[in-house]
Coordinates of C-alpha atoms and ligand atoms in Angstrom, one line a residue:
Chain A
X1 CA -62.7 36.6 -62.4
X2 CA -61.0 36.2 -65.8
X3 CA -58.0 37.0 -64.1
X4 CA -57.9 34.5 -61.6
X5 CA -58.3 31.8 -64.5
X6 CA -55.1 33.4 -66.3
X7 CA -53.2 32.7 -62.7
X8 CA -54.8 29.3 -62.3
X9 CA -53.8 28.5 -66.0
X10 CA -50.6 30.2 -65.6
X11 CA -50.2 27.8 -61.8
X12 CA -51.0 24.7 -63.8
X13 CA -48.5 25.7 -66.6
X14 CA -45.9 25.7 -64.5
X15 CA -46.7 22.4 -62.8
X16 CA -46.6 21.2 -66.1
X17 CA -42.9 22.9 -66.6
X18 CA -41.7 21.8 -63.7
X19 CA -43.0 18.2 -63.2
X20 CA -41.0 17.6 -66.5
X21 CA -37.7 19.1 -65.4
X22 CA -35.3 18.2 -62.6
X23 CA -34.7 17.8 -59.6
X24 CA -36.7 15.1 -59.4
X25 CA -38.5 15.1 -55.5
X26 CA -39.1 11.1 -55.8
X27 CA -38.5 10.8 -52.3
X28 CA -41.1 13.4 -51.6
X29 CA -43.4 12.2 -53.9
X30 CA -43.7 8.5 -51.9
X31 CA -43.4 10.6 -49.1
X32 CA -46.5 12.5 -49.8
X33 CA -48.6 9.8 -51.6
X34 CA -48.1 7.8 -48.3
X35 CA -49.8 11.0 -46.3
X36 CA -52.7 11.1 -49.2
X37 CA -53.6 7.0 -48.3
X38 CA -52.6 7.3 -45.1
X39 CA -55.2 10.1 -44.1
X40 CA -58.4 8.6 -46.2
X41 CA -57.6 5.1 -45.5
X42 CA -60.1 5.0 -42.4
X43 CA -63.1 6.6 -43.8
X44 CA -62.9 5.4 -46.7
X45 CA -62.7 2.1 -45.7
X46 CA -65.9 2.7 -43.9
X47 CA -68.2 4.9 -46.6
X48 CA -67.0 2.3 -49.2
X49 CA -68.0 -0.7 -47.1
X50 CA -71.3 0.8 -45.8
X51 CA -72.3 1.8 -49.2
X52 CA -71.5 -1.7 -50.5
X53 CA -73.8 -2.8 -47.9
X54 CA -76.5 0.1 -48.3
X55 CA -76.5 0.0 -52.0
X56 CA -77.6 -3.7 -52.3
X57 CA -79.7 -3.9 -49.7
X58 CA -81.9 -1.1 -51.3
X59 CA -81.6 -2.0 -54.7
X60 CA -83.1 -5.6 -54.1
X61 CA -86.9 -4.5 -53.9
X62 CA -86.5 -3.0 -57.4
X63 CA -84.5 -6.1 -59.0
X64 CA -87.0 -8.9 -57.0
X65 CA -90.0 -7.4 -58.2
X66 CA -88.7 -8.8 -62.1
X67 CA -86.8 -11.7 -60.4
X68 CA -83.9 -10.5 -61.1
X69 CA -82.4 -10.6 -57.7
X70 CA -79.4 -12.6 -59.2
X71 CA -78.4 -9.5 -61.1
X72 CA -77.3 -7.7 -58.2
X73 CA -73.7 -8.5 -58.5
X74 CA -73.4 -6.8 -61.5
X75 CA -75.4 -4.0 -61.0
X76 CA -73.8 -3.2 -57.7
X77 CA -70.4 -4.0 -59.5
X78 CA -70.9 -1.1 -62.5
X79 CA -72.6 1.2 -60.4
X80 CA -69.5 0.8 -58.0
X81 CA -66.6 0.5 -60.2
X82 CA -67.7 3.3 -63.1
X83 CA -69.3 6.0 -60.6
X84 CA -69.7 5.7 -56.6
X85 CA -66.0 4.4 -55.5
X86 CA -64.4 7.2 -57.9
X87 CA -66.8 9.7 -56.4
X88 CA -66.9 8.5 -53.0
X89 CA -62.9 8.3 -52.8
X90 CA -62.7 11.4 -54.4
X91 CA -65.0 13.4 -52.1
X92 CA -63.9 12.5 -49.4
X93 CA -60.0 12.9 -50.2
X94 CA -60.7 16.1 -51.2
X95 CA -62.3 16.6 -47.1
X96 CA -59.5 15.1 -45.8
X97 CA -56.2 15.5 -48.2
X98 CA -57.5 18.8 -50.1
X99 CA -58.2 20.9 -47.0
X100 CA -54.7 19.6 -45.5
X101 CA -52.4 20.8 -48.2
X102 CA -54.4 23.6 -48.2
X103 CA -53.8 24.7 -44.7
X104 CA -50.6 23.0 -44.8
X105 CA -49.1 25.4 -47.8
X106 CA -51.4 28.3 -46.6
X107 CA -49.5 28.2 -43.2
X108 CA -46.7 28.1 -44.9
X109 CA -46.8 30.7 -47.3
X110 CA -48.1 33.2 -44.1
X111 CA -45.2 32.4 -42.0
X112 CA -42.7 32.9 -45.3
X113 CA -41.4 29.2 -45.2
X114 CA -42.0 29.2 -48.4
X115 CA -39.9 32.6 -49.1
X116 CA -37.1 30.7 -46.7
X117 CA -36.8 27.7 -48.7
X118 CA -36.9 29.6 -51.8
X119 CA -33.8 31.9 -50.3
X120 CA -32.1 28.8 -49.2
X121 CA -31.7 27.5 -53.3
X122 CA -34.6 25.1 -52.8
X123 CA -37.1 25.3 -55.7
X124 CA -40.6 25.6 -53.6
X125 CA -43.0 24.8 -56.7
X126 CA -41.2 21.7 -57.1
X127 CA -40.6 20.7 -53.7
X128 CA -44.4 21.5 -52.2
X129 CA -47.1 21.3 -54.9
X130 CA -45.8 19.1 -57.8
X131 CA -44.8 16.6 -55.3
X132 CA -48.1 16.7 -53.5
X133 CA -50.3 17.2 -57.1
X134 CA -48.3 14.2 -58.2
X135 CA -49.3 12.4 -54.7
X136 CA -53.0 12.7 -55.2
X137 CA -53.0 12.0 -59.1
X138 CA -51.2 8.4 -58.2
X139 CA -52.4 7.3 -54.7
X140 CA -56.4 8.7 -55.8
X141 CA -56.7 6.2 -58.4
X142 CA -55.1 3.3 -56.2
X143 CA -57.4 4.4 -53.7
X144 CA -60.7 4.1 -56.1
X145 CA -60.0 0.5 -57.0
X146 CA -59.5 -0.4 -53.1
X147 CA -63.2 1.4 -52.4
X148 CA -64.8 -0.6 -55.3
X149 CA -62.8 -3.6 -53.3
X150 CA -64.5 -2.9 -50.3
X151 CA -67.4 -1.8 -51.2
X152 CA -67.8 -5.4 -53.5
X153 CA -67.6 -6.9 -50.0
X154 CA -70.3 -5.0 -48.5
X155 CA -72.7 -6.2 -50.8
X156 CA -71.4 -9.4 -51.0
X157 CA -72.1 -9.3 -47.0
X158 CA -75.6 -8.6 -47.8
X159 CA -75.7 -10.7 -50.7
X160 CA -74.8 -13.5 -48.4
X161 CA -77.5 -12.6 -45.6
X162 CA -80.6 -13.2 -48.6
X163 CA -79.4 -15.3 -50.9
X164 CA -77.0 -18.5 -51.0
X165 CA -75.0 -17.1 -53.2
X166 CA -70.7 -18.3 -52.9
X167 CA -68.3 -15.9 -52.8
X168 CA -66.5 -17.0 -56.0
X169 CA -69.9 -17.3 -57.4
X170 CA -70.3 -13.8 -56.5
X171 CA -67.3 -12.5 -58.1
X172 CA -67.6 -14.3 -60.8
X173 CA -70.5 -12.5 -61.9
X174 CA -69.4 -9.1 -61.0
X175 CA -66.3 -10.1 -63.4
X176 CA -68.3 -11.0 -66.6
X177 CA -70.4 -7.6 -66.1
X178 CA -67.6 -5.0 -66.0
X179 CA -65.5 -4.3 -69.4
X180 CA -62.3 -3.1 -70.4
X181 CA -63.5 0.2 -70.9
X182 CA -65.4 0.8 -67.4
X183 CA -61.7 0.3 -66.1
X184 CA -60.2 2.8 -68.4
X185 CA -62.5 4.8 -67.9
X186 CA -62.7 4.8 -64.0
X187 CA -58.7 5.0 -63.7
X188 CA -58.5 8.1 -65.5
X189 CA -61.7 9.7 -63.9
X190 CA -59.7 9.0 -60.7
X191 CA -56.9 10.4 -62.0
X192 CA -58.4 13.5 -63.5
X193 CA -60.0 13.6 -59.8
X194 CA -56.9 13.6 -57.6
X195 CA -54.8 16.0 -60.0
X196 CA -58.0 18.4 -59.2
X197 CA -58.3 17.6 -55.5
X198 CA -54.1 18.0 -55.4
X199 CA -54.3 21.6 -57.8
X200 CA -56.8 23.1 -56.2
X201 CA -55.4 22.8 -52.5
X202 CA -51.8 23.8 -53.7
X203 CA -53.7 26.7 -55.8
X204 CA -55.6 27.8 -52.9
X205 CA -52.3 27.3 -50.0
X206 CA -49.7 28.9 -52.4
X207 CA -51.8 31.8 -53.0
X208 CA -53.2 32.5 -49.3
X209 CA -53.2 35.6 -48.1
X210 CA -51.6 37.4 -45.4
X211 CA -52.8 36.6 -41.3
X212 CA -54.2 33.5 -40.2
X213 CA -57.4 33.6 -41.2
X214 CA -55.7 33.5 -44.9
X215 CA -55.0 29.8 -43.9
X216 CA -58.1 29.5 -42.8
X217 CA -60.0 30.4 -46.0
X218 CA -57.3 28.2 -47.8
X219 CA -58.1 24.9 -46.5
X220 CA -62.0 26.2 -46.9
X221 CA -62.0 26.6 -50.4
X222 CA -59.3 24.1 -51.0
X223 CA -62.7 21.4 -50.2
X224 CA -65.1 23.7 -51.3
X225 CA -63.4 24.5 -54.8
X226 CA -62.3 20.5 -54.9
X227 CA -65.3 19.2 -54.5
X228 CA -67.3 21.3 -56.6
X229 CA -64.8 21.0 -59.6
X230 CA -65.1 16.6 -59.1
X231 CA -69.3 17.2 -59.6
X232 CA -68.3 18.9 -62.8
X233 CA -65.7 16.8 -64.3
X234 CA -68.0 13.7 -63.6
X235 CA -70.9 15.2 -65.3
X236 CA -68.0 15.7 -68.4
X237 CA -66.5 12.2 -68.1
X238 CA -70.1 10.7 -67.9
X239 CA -71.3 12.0 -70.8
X240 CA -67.5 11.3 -72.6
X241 CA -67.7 7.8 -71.7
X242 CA -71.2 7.4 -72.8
X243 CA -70.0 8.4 -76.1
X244 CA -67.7 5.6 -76.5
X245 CA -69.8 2.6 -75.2
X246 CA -72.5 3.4 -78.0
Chain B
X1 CA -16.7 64.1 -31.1
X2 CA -17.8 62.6 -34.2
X3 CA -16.7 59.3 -35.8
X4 CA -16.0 59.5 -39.2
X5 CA -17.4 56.1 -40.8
X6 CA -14.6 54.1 -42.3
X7 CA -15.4 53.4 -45.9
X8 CA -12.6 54.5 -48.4
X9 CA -10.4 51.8 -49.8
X10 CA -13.3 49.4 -49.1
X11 CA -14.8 46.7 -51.6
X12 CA -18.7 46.9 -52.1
X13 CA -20.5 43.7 -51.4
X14 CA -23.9 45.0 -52.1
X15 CA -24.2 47.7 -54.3
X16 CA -27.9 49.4 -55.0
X17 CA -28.7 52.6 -57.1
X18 CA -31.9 54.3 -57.8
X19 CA -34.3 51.4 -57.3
X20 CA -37.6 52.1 -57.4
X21 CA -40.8 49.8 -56.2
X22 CA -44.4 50.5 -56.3
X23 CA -47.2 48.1 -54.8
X24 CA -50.1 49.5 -57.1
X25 CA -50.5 53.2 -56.5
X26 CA -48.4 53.2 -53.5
X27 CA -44.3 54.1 -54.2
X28 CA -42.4 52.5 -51.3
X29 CA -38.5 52.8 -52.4
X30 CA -38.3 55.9 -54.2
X31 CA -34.8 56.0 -55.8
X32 CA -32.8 53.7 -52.9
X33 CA -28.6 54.4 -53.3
X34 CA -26.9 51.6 -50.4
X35 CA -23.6 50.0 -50.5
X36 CA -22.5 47.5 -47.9
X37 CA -18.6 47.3 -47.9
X38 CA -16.9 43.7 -47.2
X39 CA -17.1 42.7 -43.4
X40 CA -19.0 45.3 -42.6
X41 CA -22.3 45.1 -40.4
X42 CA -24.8 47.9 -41.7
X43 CA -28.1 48.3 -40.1
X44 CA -31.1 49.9 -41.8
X45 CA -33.0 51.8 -39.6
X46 CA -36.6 52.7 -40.5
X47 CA -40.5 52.6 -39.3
X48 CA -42.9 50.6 -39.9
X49 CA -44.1 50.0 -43.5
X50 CA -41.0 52.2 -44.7
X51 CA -40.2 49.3 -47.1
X52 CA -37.1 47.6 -45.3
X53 CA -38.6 44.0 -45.3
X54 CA -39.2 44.7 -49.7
X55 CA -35.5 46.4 -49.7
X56 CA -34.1 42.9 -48.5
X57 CA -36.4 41.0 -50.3
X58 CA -35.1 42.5 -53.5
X59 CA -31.8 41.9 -52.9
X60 CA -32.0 38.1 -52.7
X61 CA -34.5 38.2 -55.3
X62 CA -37.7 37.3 -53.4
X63 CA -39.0 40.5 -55.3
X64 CA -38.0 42.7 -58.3
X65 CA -37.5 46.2 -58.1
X66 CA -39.5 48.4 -61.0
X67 CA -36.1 50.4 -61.8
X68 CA -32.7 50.8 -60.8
X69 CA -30.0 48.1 -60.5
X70 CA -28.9 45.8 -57.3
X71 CA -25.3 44.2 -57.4
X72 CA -24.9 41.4 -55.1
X73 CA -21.4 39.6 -55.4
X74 CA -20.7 41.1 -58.1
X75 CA -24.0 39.8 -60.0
X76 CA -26.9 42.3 -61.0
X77 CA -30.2 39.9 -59.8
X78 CA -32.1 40.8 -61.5
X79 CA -30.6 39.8 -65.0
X80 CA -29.8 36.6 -63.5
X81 CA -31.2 33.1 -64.9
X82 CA -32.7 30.9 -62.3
X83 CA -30.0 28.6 -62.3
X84 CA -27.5 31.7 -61.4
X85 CA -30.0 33.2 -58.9
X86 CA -30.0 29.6 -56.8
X87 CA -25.8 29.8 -56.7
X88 CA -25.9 33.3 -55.5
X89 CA -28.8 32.7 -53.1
X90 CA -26.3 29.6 -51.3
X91 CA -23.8 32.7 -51.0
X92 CA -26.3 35.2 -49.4
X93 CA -28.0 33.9 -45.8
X94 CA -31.8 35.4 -45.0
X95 CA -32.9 35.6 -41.2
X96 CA -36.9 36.0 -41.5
X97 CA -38.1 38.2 -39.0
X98 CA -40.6 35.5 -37.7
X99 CA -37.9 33.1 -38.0
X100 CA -39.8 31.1 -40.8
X101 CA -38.3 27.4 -39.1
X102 CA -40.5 24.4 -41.1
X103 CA -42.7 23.4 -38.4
X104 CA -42.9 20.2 -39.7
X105 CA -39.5 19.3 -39.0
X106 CA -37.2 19.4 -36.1
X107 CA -34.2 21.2 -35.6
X108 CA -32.2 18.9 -37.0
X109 CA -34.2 18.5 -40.1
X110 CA -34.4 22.2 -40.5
X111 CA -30.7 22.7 -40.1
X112 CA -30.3 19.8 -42.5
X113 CA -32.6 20.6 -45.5
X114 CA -30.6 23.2 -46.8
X115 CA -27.3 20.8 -46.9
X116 CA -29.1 18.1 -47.9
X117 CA -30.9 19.9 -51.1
X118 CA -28.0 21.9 -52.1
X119 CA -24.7 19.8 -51.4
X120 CA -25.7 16.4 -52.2
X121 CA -21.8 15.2 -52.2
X122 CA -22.0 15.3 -48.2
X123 CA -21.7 12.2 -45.8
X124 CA -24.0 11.8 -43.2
X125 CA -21.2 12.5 -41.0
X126 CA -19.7 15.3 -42.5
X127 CA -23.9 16.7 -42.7
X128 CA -24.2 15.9 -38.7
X129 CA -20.7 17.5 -38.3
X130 CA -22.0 20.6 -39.9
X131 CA -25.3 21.0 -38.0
X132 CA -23.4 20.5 -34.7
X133 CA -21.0 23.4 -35.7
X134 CA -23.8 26.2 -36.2
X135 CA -26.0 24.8 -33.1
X136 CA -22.9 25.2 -31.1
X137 CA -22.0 28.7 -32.5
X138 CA -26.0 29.4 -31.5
X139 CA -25.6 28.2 -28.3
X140 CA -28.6 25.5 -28.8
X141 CA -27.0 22.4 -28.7
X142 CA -29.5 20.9 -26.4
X143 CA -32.4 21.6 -29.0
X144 CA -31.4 19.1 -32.1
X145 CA -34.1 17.1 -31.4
X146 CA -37.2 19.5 -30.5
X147 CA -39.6 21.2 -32.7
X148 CA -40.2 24.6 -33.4
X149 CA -43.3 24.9 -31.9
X150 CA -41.1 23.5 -28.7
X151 CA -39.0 26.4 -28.5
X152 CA -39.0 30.0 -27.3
X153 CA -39.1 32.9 -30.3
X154 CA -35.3 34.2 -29.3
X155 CA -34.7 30.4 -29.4
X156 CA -36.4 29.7 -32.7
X157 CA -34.5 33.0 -34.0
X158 CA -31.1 32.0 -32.9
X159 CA -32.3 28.3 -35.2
X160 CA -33.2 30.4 -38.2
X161 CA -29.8 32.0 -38.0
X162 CA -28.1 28.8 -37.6
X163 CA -29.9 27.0 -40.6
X164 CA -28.7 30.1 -42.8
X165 CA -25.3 30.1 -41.2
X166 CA -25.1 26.3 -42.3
X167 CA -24.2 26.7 -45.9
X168 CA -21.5 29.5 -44.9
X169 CA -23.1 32.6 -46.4
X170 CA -20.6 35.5 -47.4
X171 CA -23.4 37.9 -46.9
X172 CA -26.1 38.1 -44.0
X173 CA -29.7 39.7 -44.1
X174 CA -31.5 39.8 -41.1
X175 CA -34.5 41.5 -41.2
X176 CA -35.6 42.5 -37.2
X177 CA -33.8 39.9 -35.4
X178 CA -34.9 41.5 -31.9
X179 CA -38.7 42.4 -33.1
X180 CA -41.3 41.1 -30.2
X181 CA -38.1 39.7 -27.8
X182 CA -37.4 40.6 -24.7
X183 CA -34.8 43.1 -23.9
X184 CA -32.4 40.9 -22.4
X185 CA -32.6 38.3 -25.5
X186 CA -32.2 41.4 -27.3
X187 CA -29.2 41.5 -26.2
X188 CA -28.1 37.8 -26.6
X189 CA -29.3 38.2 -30.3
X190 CA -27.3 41.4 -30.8
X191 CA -24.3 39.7 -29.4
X192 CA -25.1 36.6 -31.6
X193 CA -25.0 38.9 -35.1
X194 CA -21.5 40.4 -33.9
X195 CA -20.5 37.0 -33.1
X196 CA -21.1 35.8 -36.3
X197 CA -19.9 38.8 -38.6
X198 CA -16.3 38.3 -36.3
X199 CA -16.3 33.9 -36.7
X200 CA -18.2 34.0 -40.6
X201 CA -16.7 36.6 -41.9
X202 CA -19.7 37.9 -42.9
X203 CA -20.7 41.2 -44.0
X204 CA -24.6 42.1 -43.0
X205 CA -27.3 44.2 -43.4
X206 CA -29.5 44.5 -40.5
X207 CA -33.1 45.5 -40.7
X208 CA -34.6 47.1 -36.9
X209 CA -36.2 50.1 -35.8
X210 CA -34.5 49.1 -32.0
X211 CA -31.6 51.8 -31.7
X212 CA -30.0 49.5 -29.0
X213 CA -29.9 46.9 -31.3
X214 CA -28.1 49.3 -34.4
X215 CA -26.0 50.9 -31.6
X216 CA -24.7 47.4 -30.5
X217 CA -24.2 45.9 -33.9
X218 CA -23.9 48.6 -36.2
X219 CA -20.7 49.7 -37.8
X220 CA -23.0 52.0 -40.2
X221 CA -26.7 53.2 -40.3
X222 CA -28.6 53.8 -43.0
X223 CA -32.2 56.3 -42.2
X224 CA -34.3 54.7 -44.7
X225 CA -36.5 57.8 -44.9
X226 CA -39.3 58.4 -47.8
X227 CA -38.8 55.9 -49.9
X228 CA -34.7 56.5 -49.9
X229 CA -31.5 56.6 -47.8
X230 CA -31.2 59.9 -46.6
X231 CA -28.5 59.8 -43.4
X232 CA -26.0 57.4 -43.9
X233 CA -22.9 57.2 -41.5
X234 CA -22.2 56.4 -37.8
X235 CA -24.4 56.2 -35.1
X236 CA -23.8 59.8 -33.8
X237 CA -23.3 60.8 -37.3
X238 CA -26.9 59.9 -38.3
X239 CA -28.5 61.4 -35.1
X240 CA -26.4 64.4 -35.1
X241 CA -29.5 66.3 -36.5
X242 CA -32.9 68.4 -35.6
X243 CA -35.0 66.6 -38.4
X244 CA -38.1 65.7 -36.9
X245 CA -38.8 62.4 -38.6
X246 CA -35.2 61.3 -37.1
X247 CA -35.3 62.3 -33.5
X248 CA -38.8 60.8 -32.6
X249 CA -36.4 57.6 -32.6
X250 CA -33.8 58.8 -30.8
X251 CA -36.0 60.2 -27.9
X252 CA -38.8 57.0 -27.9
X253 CA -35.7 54.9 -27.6
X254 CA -33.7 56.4 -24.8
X255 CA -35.1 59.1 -23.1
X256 CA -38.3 57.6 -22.4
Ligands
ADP1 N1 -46.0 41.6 -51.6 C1 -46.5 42.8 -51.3 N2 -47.6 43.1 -52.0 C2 -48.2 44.3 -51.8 N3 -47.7 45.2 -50.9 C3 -46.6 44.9 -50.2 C4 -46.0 43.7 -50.4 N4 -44.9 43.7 -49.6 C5 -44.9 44.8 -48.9 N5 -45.9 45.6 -49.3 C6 -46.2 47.0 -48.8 O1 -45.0 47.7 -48.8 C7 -44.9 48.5 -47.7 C8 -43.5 48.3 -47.0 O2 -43.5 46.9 -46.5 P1 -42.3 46.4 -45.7 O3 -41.1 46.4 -46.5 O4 -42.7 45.0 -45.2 O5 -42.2 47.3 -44.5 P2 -41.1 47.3 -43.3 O6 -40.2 48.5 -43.4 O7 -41.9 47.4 -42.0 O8 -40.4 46.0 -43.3 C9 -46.0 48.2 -46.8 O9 -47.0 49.2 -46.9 C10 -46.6 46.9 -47.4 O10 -48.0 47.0 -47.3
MG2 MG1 -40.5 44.3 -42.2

């Protein structure tokens, strides 16, 4: 146990090392961040736009009983932009991406691809995991702002079916609710996010073992190990941010 | 009549003494001596699990031995700073015994990548130029454009040959080039790793426990036996003995 957290300290040391120092993979890194949106653009699309929709709709009871039904932008908004579109995008990149680069690298460690790129002068740390830990601690955060984006529509879609409430009107409001901070706050949450979701599948590929069902158990535990390690950190950045607004 | 192995007067390309590597409790090079002379093609015979695959491995720095030095070029390896270790890696081609092609690229792309990372001065045309040669001298020309999981395994071998071949290696390791083909690609492959010590220039090491394969491409064996090399020489040389842990080959091999 406490040797596996020397080797995952030790793994995210060297990211550290060689993220810093060249070559620089910037090709890759596009390359790779392009993959990350690429494969969570669908579902996310659709969780953020059903939840928009979902989230409003039950939430109006509550607020109607004060009156307050005019609130909804904004609560929907915060709720959105400081927990569920992190969370959501987050979860589900770490489905989709995490268990990827987890099999991907796992696959490729078992069939020594790795050993043959590292034989033919290539650096393989750099090439394979910083590029793709790099990928998912850019294109996480993009991809958080464009599920709040979505999501806003949702509920503005339900908005629209109760009240007569304009568009602007309706942005507008979610605009004077949200601060600053909640943006801060929310981009590096994101961020924190995707360099976990990105870590933990190179962790887990890199350090497969033998036979196939080591890629297997890679990709497993690449989601598994992802997701449970985003639960935590929001708990963490939760209680950090709380901290700050008071 | 016996051959006596030509090896006076010859320069060492490789040169290992008394390396020593242990996986845990388990010892599985006990005190390795092995030179492999310029142009030469020396096969290392062994079973299973005898420690050929780590042997290689060490040499190119994949591993590092526990004791005992390894000369490669005329560089110890395992003194060498990573920067030096990349420069002698371009110098020193490895042919994975499951061929180890990215399977996310084509041939091309694989035959590329290591020209591309490693010799960024190229043209495309002089890259293209280059990756033509070594498909041609694999006899795949047809393939550029397929993907590994497209191709046969003597055809994805004869690839992973080519994209080592592709930076002009002075030394070759192939670890079992004919493991799991059939015997007639067998004998395409052996040909293939003669063909290339005569047009490279290479000087190899050749991992196999298939005696046609060290008869047809050996100049030398090595009997990796133990944990060290115990019969070193020619062909007849190294069989010219009653030791029961050698002749099992000999007689599962040919007289079958
Ligand atoms: N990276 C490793 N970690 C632990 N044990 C290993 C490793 N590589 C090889 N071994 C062990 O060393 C022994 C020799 O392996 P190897 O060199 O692959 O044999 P072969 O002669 O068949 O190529 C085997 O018992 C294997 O289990
Ligand atoms: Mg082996």
């Amino acid at each position: 146990m406490f040797l596996e957290l020397y080797r995952v300290h030790l793994f995210i040391m060297k990211f550290f090392r060689e993220a810093v120092s060249p070559p620089y993979e910037g090709k890759e890194i596009l390359k790779q961040c392009y993959q990350v949106g690429y494969k969570s653009l669908a579902l996310i699309s659709l969780t953020g736009f059903i939840t928009g929709i979902v989230f409003t709709k039950q939430s109006r009871p509550s607020l109607a009983e004060f009156g307050a039904t005019s609130w909804l932008p904004s609560l929907v908004g915060i709720a959105m932009l400081r927990t569920l579109a992190p969370l959501l995008t987050s979860l589900i990149s770490a489905g989709k991406v995490g268990s990827s680069i987890g099999a991907e690298l796992g696959s490729m460690k078992v069939t020594e691809q790795i050993d043959a790129m590292e034989v033919s002068a290539t650096n393989p740390f750099s090439y394979l995991v910083v590029t793709r830990v790099l990928a998912t601690s850019i294109t996480i955060p993009i991809l958080t702002f464009y599920t709040a984006l979505v999501a806003l529509l949702g509920a503005y879609v339900n908005v629209s079916m109760s009240e007569s409430t304009s568009f602007s009107a309706f942005v507008q409001a979610f605009l004077e609710s949200i601060t600053f901070l909640d943006i801060i706050a929310s981009t590096i949450k994101a961020l924190v996010f995707g360099f976990t979701i990105g870590m933990v599948g190179c962790y887990q590929g890199y350090n497969s073992s033998k036979g196939t069902e080591g890629v297997g158990k890679a990709a497993n535990s690449a989601v598994v190990v992802g997701m449970f390690l985003v639960f935590i950190e929001e708990v963490i950045a939760t209680q950090i941010t709380f901290l700050f607004r008071t | 009549m016996l051959q006596k192995a030509k090896t006076e007067n010859k320069k060492a390309v490789i040169t290992i003494r008394g390396i020593e590597k242990s996986f845990g409790d388990y010892q599985v090079l006990k005190s390795a001596d092995l030179d492999l002379y310029e142009g030469e093609n020396l096969v290392v015979l062994g079973r299973s699990g005898t420690g050929k695959s780590v042997l290689i491995k060490i040499i190119c720095g994949l591993l590092q031995q526990d004791s005992g030095t390894v000369e490669v070029l005329g560089s110890k390896v395992a003194t060498l700073s990573s920067k030096e270790l990349m420069a002698l890696r371009l110098r020193i081609g490895f042919s994975f015994q499951n061929s180890a092609l990215y399977d996310s690229m084509t041939v091309r792309e694989n035959l590329e990548f290591p020209l591309v990372r490693n010799k960024k001065k190229l043209t495309k045309g002089e890259i293209t130029k280059s990756v033509e040669t070594v498909l041609d001298a694999v006899g795949l020309s047809q393939t550029i454009n397929q993907m590994p999981s497209e191709l046969s395994g003597g055809q994805r071998k004869r690839i992973g040959i080519a994209r080592t071949l592709i930076l002009r290696p002075e030394v070759m390791l192939y670890d079992e080039p004919t493991a799991g083909l059939d015997p007639i690609t067998c004998i395409e492959i052996n040909n293939l790793i003669n063909e290339v010590q005569q047009r490279f220039k290479t000087s190899s090491i050749i991992i196999t426990h298939d005696l046609t394969c060290a008869k047809a491409v050996g100049n030398r064996i090595a009997m990796l036996l133990d944990g060290h090399f115990q019969r070193v020489g020619t062909f007849d040389e190294v069989f010219a003995t009653d030791d029961e842990r050698v002749t099992p080959f000999y007689d599962y091999n040919f007289i079958q």
